[in-house]
C-alpha positions as a printed Julia matrix, in Angstrom:
815×3 Matrix{Float64}:
   0.22    0.13    0.26
   1.14    3.39   -0.74
   0.76    5.66    2.03
  -0.46    9.24    1.95
   1.93   12.11    2.01
   0.58   12.85    5.71
   1.82    9.83    7.21
   5.24   11.45    6.93
   4.5    13.82    9.81
   1.89   11.5    11.93
   4.17   11.34   14.75
   5.41   15.07   14.6
   1.39   15.8    14.52
   1.25   13.08   17.93
   4.1    15.06   19.46
   2.65   18.39   18.99
  -0.55   17.21   20.53
   1.11   16.05   23.64
   2.93   19.49   24.27
   0.98   21.85   23.01
  -3.04   23.01   23.42
  -3.34   23.93   19.58
  -1.52   22.65   16.52
  -1.63   24.08   13.12
  -1.74   21.86   10.65
  -0.69   22.83    7.0
  -1.25   20.26    4.21
  -1.8    20.44    0.67
  -4.95   19.1    -1.01
  -4.49   15.35   -1.32
  -2.31   14.99    1.36
  -4.85   12.67    3.26
  -5.11   15.27    6.39
  -9.09   14.41    6.43
  -8.85   10.97    5.82
  -5.85    8.93    6.85
  -4.39   11.32    9.58
  -7.7    10.76   11.85
  -7.32    7.08   11.5
  -3.63    7.05   12.36
  -4.71    9.43   15.66
  -7.26    6.98   16.36
  -4.44    4.11   16.36
  -1.39    5.72   17.47
  -2.23    8.79   19.05
  -2.65    7.95   22.65
  -5.76    9.72   23.17
  -8.01    9.12   26.15
 -11.21    9.67   24.57
 -13.16   10.69   21.33
 -12.24   13.01   18.44
 -14.84   15.16   16.94
 -14.03   16.35   13.28
 -15.88   19.52   12.45
 -15.96   19.43    8.36
 -17.9    23.03    7.08
 -19.98   21.41    4.4
 -22.35   18.35    5.0
 -21.4    16.81    1.75
 -17.71   16.54    2.81
 -18.81   15.67    6.23
 -20.85   12.65    4.9
 -18.52   11.45    2.24
 -15.26   11.92    4.71
 -17.07    9.88    7.34
 -17.82    6.64    4.59
 -14.52    6.95    3.35
 -13.01    6.44    7.01
 -15.38    3.71    7.71
 -14.43    1.89    4.3
 -11.06    1.71    4.96
 -11.79    0.34    8.48
 -14.2    -2.24    6.72
 -16.94   -0.98    8.53
 -20.1     1.09    8.08
 -20.9     4.7     9.38
 -22.25    4.2    13.01
 -19.38    1.91   14.18
 -15.92    3.17   15.24
 -16.65    6.4    12.75
 -19.44    7.97   12.71
 -21.01   11.39   11.72
 -23.98   13.65   12.71
 -25.72   16.51   10.91
 -28.72   18.13   11.18
 -31.79   15.77   10.69
 -29.14   12.53   10.14
 -27.07   10.76   12.6
 -25.19    7.69   12.38
 -23.06    7.29   15.29
 -23.34    4.58   18.43
 -21.7     4.06   21.78
 -18.7     2.32   19.83
 -17.9     5.45   17.83
 -14.39    6.97   18.44
 -14.38    9.58   15.41
 -17.72   11.44   15.07
 -17.7    13.96   11.99
 -20.1    16.82   12.43
 -21.05   19.82   10.86
 -24.13   22.44   10.45
 -23.46   23.93   14.14
 -23.68   20.01   15.65
 -20.47   21.07   17.59
 -21.79   24.15   18.85
 -25.13   22.44   20.08
 -22.76   19.77   21.7
 -20.88   22.6    23.14
 -24.02   23.94   24.64
 -25.25   20.71   26.12
 -22.04   19.74   27.29
 -19.29   22.51   27.8
 -16.61   20.72   29.09
 -17.06   18.18   26.12
 -16.87   15.3    28.61
 -15.04   12.07   26.94
 -13.69   14.2    24.34
 -10.04   14.25   23.64
  -9.18   16.23   20.63
 -11.44   18.48   18.59
 -10.35   18.71   14.84
 -11.36   21.88   12.67
 -11.02   20.54    9.0
 -10.87   23.04    6.08
 -10.67   26.23    8.4
  -9.34   28.36    5.7
 -13.13   28.18    4.56
 -13.64   30.48    7.48
 -17.41   29.47    8.08
 -19.29   31.19   10.56
 -20.0    27.93   12.58
 -16.01   27.25   12.19
 -15.26   30.66   13.77
 -17.69   30.24   16.31
 -16.4    26.88   17.55
 -13.02   28.25   17.83
 -14.08   30.9    19.89
 -15.98   28.6    22.31
 -13.35   25.89   22.15
 -10.55   28.21   23.12
 -12.84   29.33   26.34
 -13.42   26.04   26.83
  -9.92   25.31   27.14
  -8.65   28.47   29.16
 -11.69   27.9    31.66
 -13.08   24.54   31.77
 -10.35   21.64   30.01
  -6.7    22.56   29.55
  -6.32   18.77   28.62
  -8.74   19.07   25.8
  -6.62   19.18   22.54
  -7.5    21.44   19.48
  -6.12   20.37   15.59
  -6.81   23.27   13.07
  -6.12   21.83    9.46
  -6.25   23.34    5.92
  -4.53   23.6     2.71
  -4.33   27.41    2.87
  -4.08   28.5     5.93
  -3.78   32.3     7.35
  -0.56   31.14    9.51
   0.41   34.43   10.53
  -2.69   35.71   11.87
  -3.58   32.3    13.39
  -0.15   32.18   15.35
  -1.07   35.35   16.6
  -4.41   34.4    18.25
  -2.71   31.33   19.41
   0.67   31.92   20.56
   1.1    28.31   22.41
   0.29   26.62   19.03
   2.76   24.2    17.24
   2.6    24.46   13.44
   3.38   21.12   11.38
   3.65   21.47    7.91
   3.27   18.68    5.28
   4.64   18.62    1.66
   2.1    16.76    0.4
   2.27   14.76   -2.96
   1.07   16.4    -5.9
   1.81   16.71   -9.3
   2.61   19.47  -11.27
  -0.14   21.45  -12.43
   0.61   23.98  -15.5
  -1.63   26.6   -14.85
  -2.95   29.2   -17.7
  -5.02   31.83  -18.15
  -7.77   32.13  -20.54
  -9.81   35.06  -20.07
 -13.46   34.92  -21.84
 -14.66   37.45  -24.21
 -16.65   40.45  -22.86
 -18.94   39.81  -25.6
 -20.45   36.38  -24.93
 -22.29   35.09  -21.85
 -20.64   33.29  -18.86
 -22.05   29.73  -19.4
 -21.26   30.15  -23.3
 -17.86   31.1   -22.79
 -17.31   28.48  -20.39
 -18.93   25.71  -22.5
 -16.61   26.8   -25.23
 -13.46   26.59  -23.15
 -14.67   23.16  -22.29
 -15.02   21.93  -25.43
 -11.66   23.01  -26.36
 -10.01   21.3   -23.74
 -11.8    18.36  -24.02
 -10.96   18.01  -27.37
  -6.83   19.01  -26.82
  -6.29   16.51  -23.75
  -7.31   13.49  -22.16
  -8.94   12.89  -18.82
 -11.74   13.96  -16.91
 -12.32   17.39  -16.2
 -13.29   19.48  -13.33
 -15.15   22.85  -13.85
 -16.01   25.28  -11.01
 -18.9    27.71  -11.32
 -20.43   30.05   -9.24
 -23.92   28.69   -8.35
 -26.46   25.86   -9.15
 -27.96   28.16  -11.96
 -24.84   28.59  -14.3
 -24.29   24.64  -13.45
 -27.49   23.81  -14.99
 -27.32   26.42  -17.96
 -23.53   25.19  -19.15
 -24.4    21.52  -18.57
 -27.56   22.19  -21.18
 -25.01   24.11  -23.55
 -22.77   21.02  -23.09
 -25.32   18.45  -23.75
 -24.98   16.85  -27.33
 -21.9    19.05  -28.12
 -19.2    16.62  -26.33
 -18.1    13.27  -27.59
 -20.32   10.46  -26.84
 -17.73    9.06  -24.46
 -18.19   12.27  -21.74
 -20.42   12.17  -19.14
 -21.98   15.56  -17.15
 -21.96   15.13  -13.43
 -23.42   18.09  -11.72
 -22.1    18.51   -8.18
 -23.64   20.59   -5.51
 -25.19   20.45   -2.1
 -28.91   19.99   -2.92
 -28.37   16.64   -4.75
 -29.31   13.07   -3.72
 -26.46   10.91   -2.46
 -26.43    9.08   -5.38
 -25.87   12.01   -7.76
 -23.38   13.41   -5.79
 -21.63    9.95   -5.76
 -21.68    9.8    -9.78
 -19.94   12.87   -9.72
 -17.12   11.86   -7.1
 -16.55    7.99   -8.03
 -14.3     7.57  -10.91
 -15.5     7.49  -14.39
 -16.45    4.02  -15.76
 -13.59    2.23  -17.98
 -13.54    3.91  -21.39
 -15.37    7.11  -20.34
 -14.58   10.09  -18.87
 -16.41   12.75  -17.21
 -17.03   16.51  -16.67
 -17.7    17.75  -13.13
 -19.68   20.79  -13.07
 -19.4    22.09   -9.37
 -19.75   25.21   -7.4
 -17.08   25.92   -4.48
 -18.03   22.99   -2.86
 -15.65   20.93   -4.96
 -12.5    22.82   -3.6
 -11.73   21.3    -0.59
 -12.26   18.13    1.59
 -14.4    16.09   -1.17
 -11.75   13.5    -3.49
 -13.22   13.84   -6.53
 -11.33   10.62   -8.73
 -10.03   10.7   -11.83
  -9.65   14.63  -12.46
  -6.71   15.44  -14.62
  -8.23   18.79  -16.07
  -9.67   21.97  -14.21
 -11.37   24.82  -15.73
 -11.93   27.6   -13.21
 -14.58   30.22  -14.01
 -12.65   32.17  -11.3
 -16.09   33.23   -9.62
 -17.93   32.14   -6.65
 -21.53   33.41   -5.17
 -21.37   34.63   -1.44
 -24.13   35.93    0.85
 -24.01   39.43    2.33
 -25.87   40.15    5.11
 -27.57   43.92    4.16
 -28.22   45.45    7.71
 -30.36   48.21    6.2
 -32.93   45.53    4.69
 -32.55   42.97    7.07
 -31.96   40.99    4.11
 -29.2    38.44    2.57
 -28.48   39.77   -0.69
 -26.49   36.7    -3.22
 -23.42   38.64   -5.03
 -21.22   36.7    -7.6
 -17.5    37.69   -7.23
 -13.94   36.97   -7.86
 -12.26   34.29   -5.82
  -9.21   34.83   -3.85
  -5.67   33.88   -4.97
  -5.77   31.03   -1.96
  -9.24   29.63   -3.75
  -7.46   29.76   -7.11
  -4.42   27.81   -5.77
  -6.53   25.33   -4.54
  -9.0    24.74   -7.44
  -5.72   24.34   -9.62
  -4.63   21.81   -7.21
  -7.3    19.53   -7.82
  -5.62   18.78  -11.4
  -2.5    17.17   -9.83
  -3.93   14.54   -7.53
  -3.26   11.69   -9.91
  -0.36   12.67  -12.48
   0.47   15.86  -14.46
  -2.54   18.3   -14.89
  -3.52   21.38  -16.46
  -6.12   24.24  -15.05
  -7.01   26.93  -17.05
  -8.0    30.06  -14.79
 -10.75   31.8   -17.16
  -9.34   35.26  -16.49
  -6.2    37.51  -17.21
  -3.12   36.78  -15.07
  -3.32   40.6   -14.08
  -6.92   39.92  -12.9
  -5.63   36.88  -11.04
  -2.6    38.61   -9.19
  -5.05   41.54   -8.17
  -7.16   39.38   -6.49
  -7.17   38.96   -2.46
  -4.93   36.77   -1.02
  -7.44   35.19    1.26
 -11.32   34.73    1.1
 -13.29   37.02    3.2
 -14.41   34.99    6.57
 -18.18   34.22    6.42
 -18.52   36.12    9.95
 -17.82   39.65    8.43
 -20.7    39.36    5.97
 -23.44   37.24    7.61
 -26.73   37.7     9.48
 -25.87   37.38   13.23
 -28.97   36.64   14.91
 -28.19   32.77   15.38
 -24.89   33.73   16.48
 -25.75   35.94   19.05
 -28.56   33.78   20.71
 -25.68   31.26   20.85
 -23.7    33.68   22.71
 -26.19   34.62   24.92
 -26.93   31.03   25.64
 -22.86   30.6    26.21
 -23.12   33.26   29.07
 -21.33   35.71   26.83
 -23.34   39.38   26.59
 -20.12   40.82   25.26
 -18.21   39.67   21.93
 -15.02   41.1    23.34
 -15.08   38.29   26.32
 -13.95   35.73   23.66
 -11.02   35.2    21.21
 -11.82   35.68   17.73
  -9.61   35.58   14.43
 -12.28   38.01   13.14
 -14.57   39.64   15.74
 -18.21   39.77   14.69
 -19.0    43.38   13.06
 -20.98   45.57   15.55
 -23.73   46.73   12.79
 -24.31   43.06   11.66
 -24.55   42.42   15.78
 -27.01   45.51   16.27
 -29.18   44.29   13.97
 -29.26   40.91   15.62
 -29.98   42.33   18.92
 -33.09   44.44   17.6
 -34.68   41.0    15.81
 -33.94   39.29   19.14
 -35.47   41.64   21.22
 -38.71   42.35   18.4
 -39.09   38.37   18.68
 -39.47   38.31   22.42
 -36.05   36.16   23.34
 -34.77   39.02   25.12
 -35.57   41.74   27.23
 -34.96   45.23   27.29
 -31.41   44.55   28.85
 -30.92   41.81   26.23
 -30.96   38.84   28.57
 -33.13   35.67   27.51
 -36.45   35.6    28.47
 -37.89   32.21   29.45
 -38.85   31.67   25.8
 -35.75   32.62   24.64
 -33.8    29.91   26.47
 -36.37   27.42   24.99
 -35.64   28.53   21.66
 -31.85   28.77   22.09
 -31.8    25.01   22.62
 -33.88   24.11   19.83
 -30.49   24.64   17.37
 -32.26   26.36   14.81
 -32.7    30.1    13.59
 -34.47   32.15   15.6
 -37.37   33.14   13.76
 -37.92   29.72   13.57
 -37.53   28.57   17.15
 -40.08   31.34   18.0
 -42.42   29.57   15.95
 -41.83   26.36   17.4
 -41.76   27.63   20.86
 -45.12   29.75   20.32
 -46.47   26.42   18.61
 -45.63   24.58   21.94
 -47.26   27.05   24.16
 -50.37   26.58   22.51
 -50.29   22.76   23.53
 -51.71   22.07   20.22
 -50.3    19.1    18.75
 -51.28   20.11   15.18
 -49.78   23.47   15.53
 -46.55   21.82   17.0
 -46.36   19.67   13.95
 -47.34   22.04   11.47
 -44.76   24.45   13.0
 -41.8    21.92   12.5
 -42.65   21.0     9.29
 -42.78   24.74    8.25
 -39.46   24.99   10.05
 -38.0    22.0     8.46
 -38.81   23.33    4.92
 -37.47   26.69    5.36
 -34.35   25.32    6.57
 -34.0    23.65    3.5
 -36.38   25.29    0.83
 -37.07   23.74   -2.75
 -34.75   24.96   -5.21
 -37.39   24.73   -7.97
 -41.1    24.51   -8.3
 -44.13   26.32   -7.1
 -43.43   29.39   -5.18
 -46.59   28.59   -2.87
 -45.74   26.91    0.49
 -49.17   25.66    0.82
 -48.38   23.09   -2.16
 -45.36   21.55   -0.5
 -47.14   21.37    2.93
 -49.48   18.59    1.11
 -46.56   16.68   -0.63
 -43.18   17.11    1.88
 -40.06   15.46    1.32
 -38.51   12.57    3.5
 -35.72   15.01    4.74
 -38.57   17.68    5.94
 -40.62   14.79    7.77
 -37.37   13.71    9.56
 -36.21   17.04   10.45
 -39.66   17.98   11.57
 -40.06   15.31   14.02
 -36.19   15.83   15.47
 -37.21   19.71   16.23
 -40.96   18.87   17.43
 -39.53   15.79   19.77
 -37.34   18.39   21.49
 -40.3    20.49   22.76
 -42.18   17.31   23.83
 -44.31   17.17   20.49
 -45.93   13.63   19.97
 -47.98   13.06   17.06
 -50.25   15.63   15.55
 -50.95   16.36   11.78
 -50.35   19.16    9.4
 -52.99   21.54    9.25
 -52.15   24.05    6.52
 -54.91   26.35    8.24
 -52.53   26.9    10.91
 -49.44   27.86    8.91
 -50.16   31.51    8.31
 -50.85   32.4    12.0
 -47.54   30.36   13.15
 -45.53   32.14    9.93
 -46.62   35.49   11.17
 -45.22   34.93   14.34
 -41.89   34.34   13.43
 -42.16   36.72   10.52
 -44.63   39.82   11.15
 -42.17   41.98    9.05
 -42.79   39.78    5.93
 -46.45   40.33    5.59
 -46.95   41.46    2.24
 -50.05   43.36    0.35
 -49.89   43.51   -3.4
 -48.91   46.89   -5.23
 -49.74   46.05   -8.75
 -50.78   43.73  -11.11
 -47.02   42.48  -12.1
 -46.07   40.69   -8.75
 -45.0    43.77   -7.0
 -45.67   43.44   -3.39
 -45.12   45.79   -0.46
 -43.92   44.34    2.97
 -44.47   45.35    6.41
 -41.36   46.96    7.08
 -41.55   48.8     4.33
 -39.36   46.95    1.43
 -40.38   46.01   -1.74
 -40.9    42.25   -2.79
 -41.45   40.81   -5.93
 -42.08   37.35   -8.11
 -42.66   36.46  -11.79
 -46.12   38.08  -12.76
 -47.03   34.45  -14.2
 -47.06   32.92  -10.87
 -50.21   31.83   -9.65
 -49.47   33.89   -6.39
 -49.28   36.77   -7.97
 -52.7    37.39   -8.12
 -53.3    37.18   -3.95
 -53.96   40.66   -2.45
 -52.21   39.54    1.06
 -49.48   36.94    1.27
 -46.56   36.48    3.98
 -43.14   35.61    2.22
 -40.61   34.03    4.76
 -38.29   33.29    2.3
 -36.78   36.34    0.45
 -33.55   37.07   -1.18
 -31.95   40.07   -2.94
 -29.93   39.61   -6.17
 -29.17   41.05   -9.53
 -29.06   44.55   -8.24
 -32.86   44.82   -8.14
 -34.83   47.3    -6.29
 -37.18   44.83   -4.81
 -36.44   41.6    -3.03
 -37.36   38.18   -5.18
 -40.2    36.44   -3.33
 -38.52   32.53   -2.96
 -41.39   31.31   -0.99
 -44.85   32.49    0.43
 -48.18   31.71    1.53
 -51.55   33.37    0.88
 -53.2    35.02    3.5
 -57.11   35.83    4.69
 -55.93   38.78    6.39
 -59.07   39.34    8.42
 -58.58   35.99    9.8
 -55.01   36.42   10.35
 -55.83   39.6    12.54
 -58.72   38.12   14.39
 -56.48   35.41   15.74
 -53.46   37.17   16.21
 -54.89   41.12   17.04
 -51.76   41.77   18.5
 -50.03   42.12   14.92
 -52.11   45.43   14.52
 -51.63   48.7    15.63
 -53.84   51.96   15.66
 -52.01   55.3    14.82
 -53.74   58.74   14.32
 -52.25   60.16   11.03
 -52.49   63.79    9.17
 -52.48   64.28    5.58
 -52.47   67.56    3.48
 -55.33   68.24    1.57
 -53.56   69.99   -1.14
 -56.68   71.65   -2.46
 -57.77   73.41    0.82
 -53.84   73.49    1.89
 -55.08   72.16    5.43
 -54.72   69.0     7.69
 -57.05   66.08    7.12
 -56.77   64.05   10.27
 -57.51   59.83   10.11
 -56.99   56.77   12.15
 -55.56   53.98   10.7
 -55.31   50.21   11.74
 -51.94   49.03   10.48
 -49.77   46.16   10.27
 -46.3    48.0    10.35
 -46.66   50.42    7.21
 -49.4    48.53    5.71
 -52.72   50.15    6.13
 -55.85   47.57    6.82
 -58.27   50.29    7.1
 -58.2    54.05    7.7
 -61.28   56.24    8.63
 -61.79   60.02    9.22
 -61.29   61.8    12.47
 -64.3    64.0    12.51
 -63.67   65.79   15.68
 -60.14   65.55   16.69
 -58.59   67.62   19.69
 -55.95   69.83   19.74
 -53.63   67.07   21.26
 -54.59   64.53   18.71
 -54.27   67.13   15.93
 -50.61   68.05   17.43
 -49.58   64.2    17.73
 -51.13   63.68   14.15
 -48.99   66.54   12.53
 -45.94   65.27   14.63
 -46.37   61.68   13.08
 -46.78   63.3     9.48
 -43.64   65.16   10.12
 -41.86   61.85   11.07
 -43.29   60.23    7.69
 -41.99   63.09    5.81
 -38.59   64.1     7.1
 -37.63   67.54    8.88
 -37.32   68.8     5.39
 -41.05   70.03    5.56
 -39.82   72.41    8.33
 -38.69   75.9     7.62
 -35.09   75.8     8.29
 -34.15   79.45    8.23
 -30.58   80.76    8.56
 -30.86   81.44   12.47
 -32.61   77.45   13.1
 -29.77   76.06   10.42
 -27.05   78.12   12.49
 -28.08   76.82   15.98
 -28.1    73.3    14.8
 -24.89   73.39   13.13
 -23.47   74.66   16.32
 -25.07   71.98   18.24
 -23.19   69.1    15.72
 -20.12   71.32   16.03
 -20.35   71.24   19.91
 -20.54   67.55   20.14
 -17.41   67.29   18.11
 -15.33   69.87   19.77
 -16.45   69.43   23.03
 -17.2    65.74   23.71
 -16.92   65.81   27.51
 -20.39   67.63   27.55
 -23.57   65.68   27.2
 -24.81   67.87   23.98
 -28.08   66.93   22.31
 -27.78   64.97   19.43
 -28.89   66.92   16.41
 -28.82   64.58   13.24
 -32.34   63.83   11.56
 -33.02   60.36   13.29
 -31.99   61.72   16.73
 -34.6    65.04   16.38
 -37.51   63.07   15.15
 -37.06   60.23   17.82
 -37.0    63.56   20.31
 -39.6    65.68   18.81
 -42.25   65.62   21.64
 -39.53   67.62   23.72
 -38.79   70.2    21.26
 -40.91   70.42   18.41
 -44.62   69.04   20.05
 -45.02   72.56   21.88
 -44.7    74.57   18.84
 -47.17   72.7    17.0
 -50.17   73.78   18.98
 -52.57   75.61   16.6
 -50.86   74.77   13.28
 -53.55   73.28   10.67
 -52.01   74.71    7.57
 -48.73   74.18    5.82
 -48.39   78.37    5.79
 -48.95   77.71    9.72
 -46.21   75.19    9.66
 -43.67   77.1     8.05
 -43.76   80.03   10.41
 -42.79   78.06   13.51
 -39.43   79.4    15.24
 -37.17   76.43   14.69
 -35.01   78.13   16.44
 -36.88   78.69   19.56
 -37.9    75.64   19.3
 -34.37   73.63   19.33
 -33.29   75.86   22.27
 -36.02   73.53   24.77
 -33.29   71.13   24.01
 -30.78   72.86   26.45
 -31.14   73.6    30.09
 -29.99   76.97   30.95
 -26.23   76.12   32.07
 -25.62   74.42   28.55
 -27.54   77.53   26.66
 -24.95   79.42   28.56
 -22.01   77.39   27.72
 -22.85   76.99   24.07
 -22.99   81.11   23.64
 -19.5    81.11   25.49
 -17.66   78.37   23.54
 -19.42   78.52   19.94
 -21.16   81.98   19.71
 -23.39   83.0    16.93
 -21.63   86.32   16.26
 -18.14   87.78   16.82
 -17.05   91.23   17.63
 -14.69   92.19   15.44
 -11.56   95.03   16.44
 -13.36   97.53   14.3
 -16.58   97.23   16.5
 -19.03   95.48   14.17
 -20.64   92.33   15.39
 -20.66   89.8    12.57
 -22.39   86.47   12.13
 -20.19   83.29   12.51
 -20.84   80.33    9.82
 -21.03   77.12   11.1
 -20.78   73.56    9.17
 -20.62   70.41   10.8
 -17.68   69.15    8.67
 -15.86   72.33    8.16
 -14.02   74.75   10.6
 -16.09   77.75   11.83
 -15.81   80.82    9.13
 -16.36   84.69    9.62
 -16.43   87.08    7.15
 -15.03   90.25    7.47
 -13.58   93.49    5.79
  -9.69   93.13    6.49
  -9.41   96.71    7.94
 -11.66   95.78   10.71
  -8.93   93.05   11.85
  -6.27   95.48   12.06
  -4.75   95.06   15.61
  -5.66   91.55   16.25
  -2.58   89.83   16.24
  -3.81   86.19   16.44
  -6.74   84.38   14.96
  -9.91   84.02   17.38
 -10.14   80.69   19.06
 -13.45   79.13   19.76
 -14.39   75.98   21.48
 -12.91   77.06   24.63
  -9.43   77.59   22.73
  -9.66   74.29   20.84
 -10.81   75.34   16.96
  -9.21   78.35   15.32
 -12.01   80.8    13.6
 -11.2    80.87   10.06
 -11.39   84.42    8.66
 -12.26   85.18    5.2
 -10.79   88.67    4.9
 -12.68   90.97    2.49
 -11.89   93.9     0.28
 -13.51   97.27    0.65
 -16.15   95.93   -1.96
 -16.65   93.41    0.25
 -14.73   90.43   -1.96
 -12.54   87.51   -0.75
  -8.66   88.93   -0.33
  -7.54   85.63    1.8
  -8.94   82.84    3.74
  -6.92   81.81    6.81
  -6.95   80.54   10.1
  -3.56   82.02   11.15
  -3.92   85.66   11.09
  -0.61   86.24   12.63
   1.32   84.17    9.64
  -0.82   86.04    6.88
   0.17   89.76    8.76
   3.9    88.57    8.54
   3.68   86.69    5.01
   1.09   86.82    2.42
  -0.12   90.39    3.43
   2.64   91.96    1.99
   1.24   91.15   -1.69
  -2.13   92.33   -0.79
  -1.06   95.31    0.64
   0.76   96.42   -2.81
  -2.19   95.19   -5.25
  -5.1    96.95   -2.93
  -3.18  100.31   -2.51
  -3.41  100.76   -6.04
  -7.06   99.67   -6.07
  -8.25  101.28   -3.15
  -5.72  104.47   -2.28
  -8.57  106.22   -0.2
  -8.42  103.02    2.25
  -5.65  102.18    5.22
  -3.2    99.86    4.28
  -0.84   99.97    6.98
   3.01   98.23    7.0
   2.44   96.45   10.24
  -1.55   95.64   10.43
  -1.21   93.62   13.62
  -0.26   96.95   15.47
  -2.59   99.24   13.52
  -5.91  100.51   14.64
  -8.81   98.69   13.26
 -11.41  100.66   11.3
 -14.44  100.65    9.17
 -13.8   104.2     7.28
 -11.95  105.56    4.34
  -8.89  107.39    5.3
 -10.61  110.81    4.59
 -12.79  109.95    7.58
 -10.49  108.51    9.55
  -8.42  111.68    9.43
 -11.2   113.88   10.87
């Protein structure tokens, strides 16, 4: 038997594990780190406990487990097992368990000390999945506080060793040379005039005609795989099999792509980046790399995930090319220019910096961590996404006002699924209705792994469930004590509305366009049967292709009256005001709403003054502060307050950005709305007076002292200072009135120089300076020469810093 390259460093890895808490293993693709090494650690590692190996992809995890078991002459579930969402093959004799899909996180939450586990292996860590980053942070916390004997092995072909070494100063590093045959890497950029699939298919046909052997083609997504396969079908030679490879395929379809081609035939494997690592795809000698991948990016503003197609990193290119050198000398065509490849990022971005983080935040709260800085991260979760996660968990009732887990939050955390789905399941369990829980379980399973094609109507899928949905639903409902119960599609709208109240939608037009309760737009093809529905709930949405509206992937038709009858808390009542353009006056109404969607509206015939004031305020909030008359005095006061927050941050100045002012409008604006019934009256409100309500007397005095509205110059004029939130303050003044002033005036208690816009006698700018002393001693000489000839009646002294200021000509000054 020919031993894999990793065997040469097995003893070194074992020694490193005995001497250090963490070991970093750098081993090229095909070295045997995911297969041969774990078996040798079982046999020779002297480990006093089980091995848990985390694989970032389900397809890879299952295939790795099967291959390890086959080498032992067993099936998974004996010495080697695996565990993933809704599927498990492990038993009491299992000593090596391959896990994925957050299973390791769930194991840690149930038993933080990981009793009986001696080693945790994080495989293909370079992929930087969200779950892998979270697992690393939690495992380091366990090592520091509970298990100093727990070992951690981090493996990859393209590790960012420098950053990992900085995070793990005690870690030992081991490098395996690998055994890859040379791969010739060529760059074949596609024509800008052809579609991606057409160009890729053309290059694949060309390479198959020029070279022998099977080919692995990397494409960004499933849609491109299907379109390219359709273009290749019937246009390649008869001995070539086309084998798609992506996560949603059946195990048999995946195995067809992974196993060697039958004798006398060859294959083209059309894969996403799932084939970059972990999976051993037999028989590949040729690689065509589109150089593209599809990544998910969370949009904080919309609360939705957006799919983007982007160039892959240099590390990913290396991984893809390496697939051609497993059996013999290989050839890889990168479908981009060499310059494009060299400009690519060195490493791929970690998933944690672009993801929706509500599930991660729930895991951290369950762990007892309310501050991400308490854990060690390779890349700390971004604060913007964390803030969005906190808001969502509070809206769902998972956390209280102090962002602590509620009773329902603790129950939701134990379920091990997305927070929205967990809330739906917990609410269904609380109804003590077996049918409600069974229906919620089915819905949760369907939304975790939605169908990739077919009807958009969830109700159609409820009536014909797939086996893996049924299995997952049973798993989830058992965790809540469910037993039996039937799926009732009449309960589905009420259950989904508990988890997705912001995704309730009303039709905008007859072209499949809808408005969501959260204010966003969503759309489906106009020929979809659901497009004729007035109200629906769309739990599955996606932003893609630069469209303004999100794409509806799955939805459920709603009887809105029935929904509100069962869930009255979804609707709110709001008094609002509208302008009647014909009369130029207010028209008040009372609206019943779900989010921004109006269920019904009725006029308020005799609204009270308080109601009208509040309605007016609501209207201003809807329209924005631009509907008010921001005259010069009001705008300057606002600018002064904005500058005060920048230049005197130790003082608790009120925020004056639009969002802050609208949030506290009751305090400063509402009193000024008394008696306002028309646009004309609204425009006459004194906003400067209104804004001053934000300041108590000491703050007013300090503002006037530190950032005065006017400045009295040496010549005696009291001139307005121009404040701009992003620039220094400016004073426009005739130059003669500044004679005798030796230094530029200082504002903000001596922290900011007043910029002087020095004017000619005709009020035209001569010089702009924040250094008056420097100007007098320097550039003033040139100005003096020019101005003496142009304005001979005015004083132009040789030493302006010592001269007397004046507002008059020489004639009047001499009198």
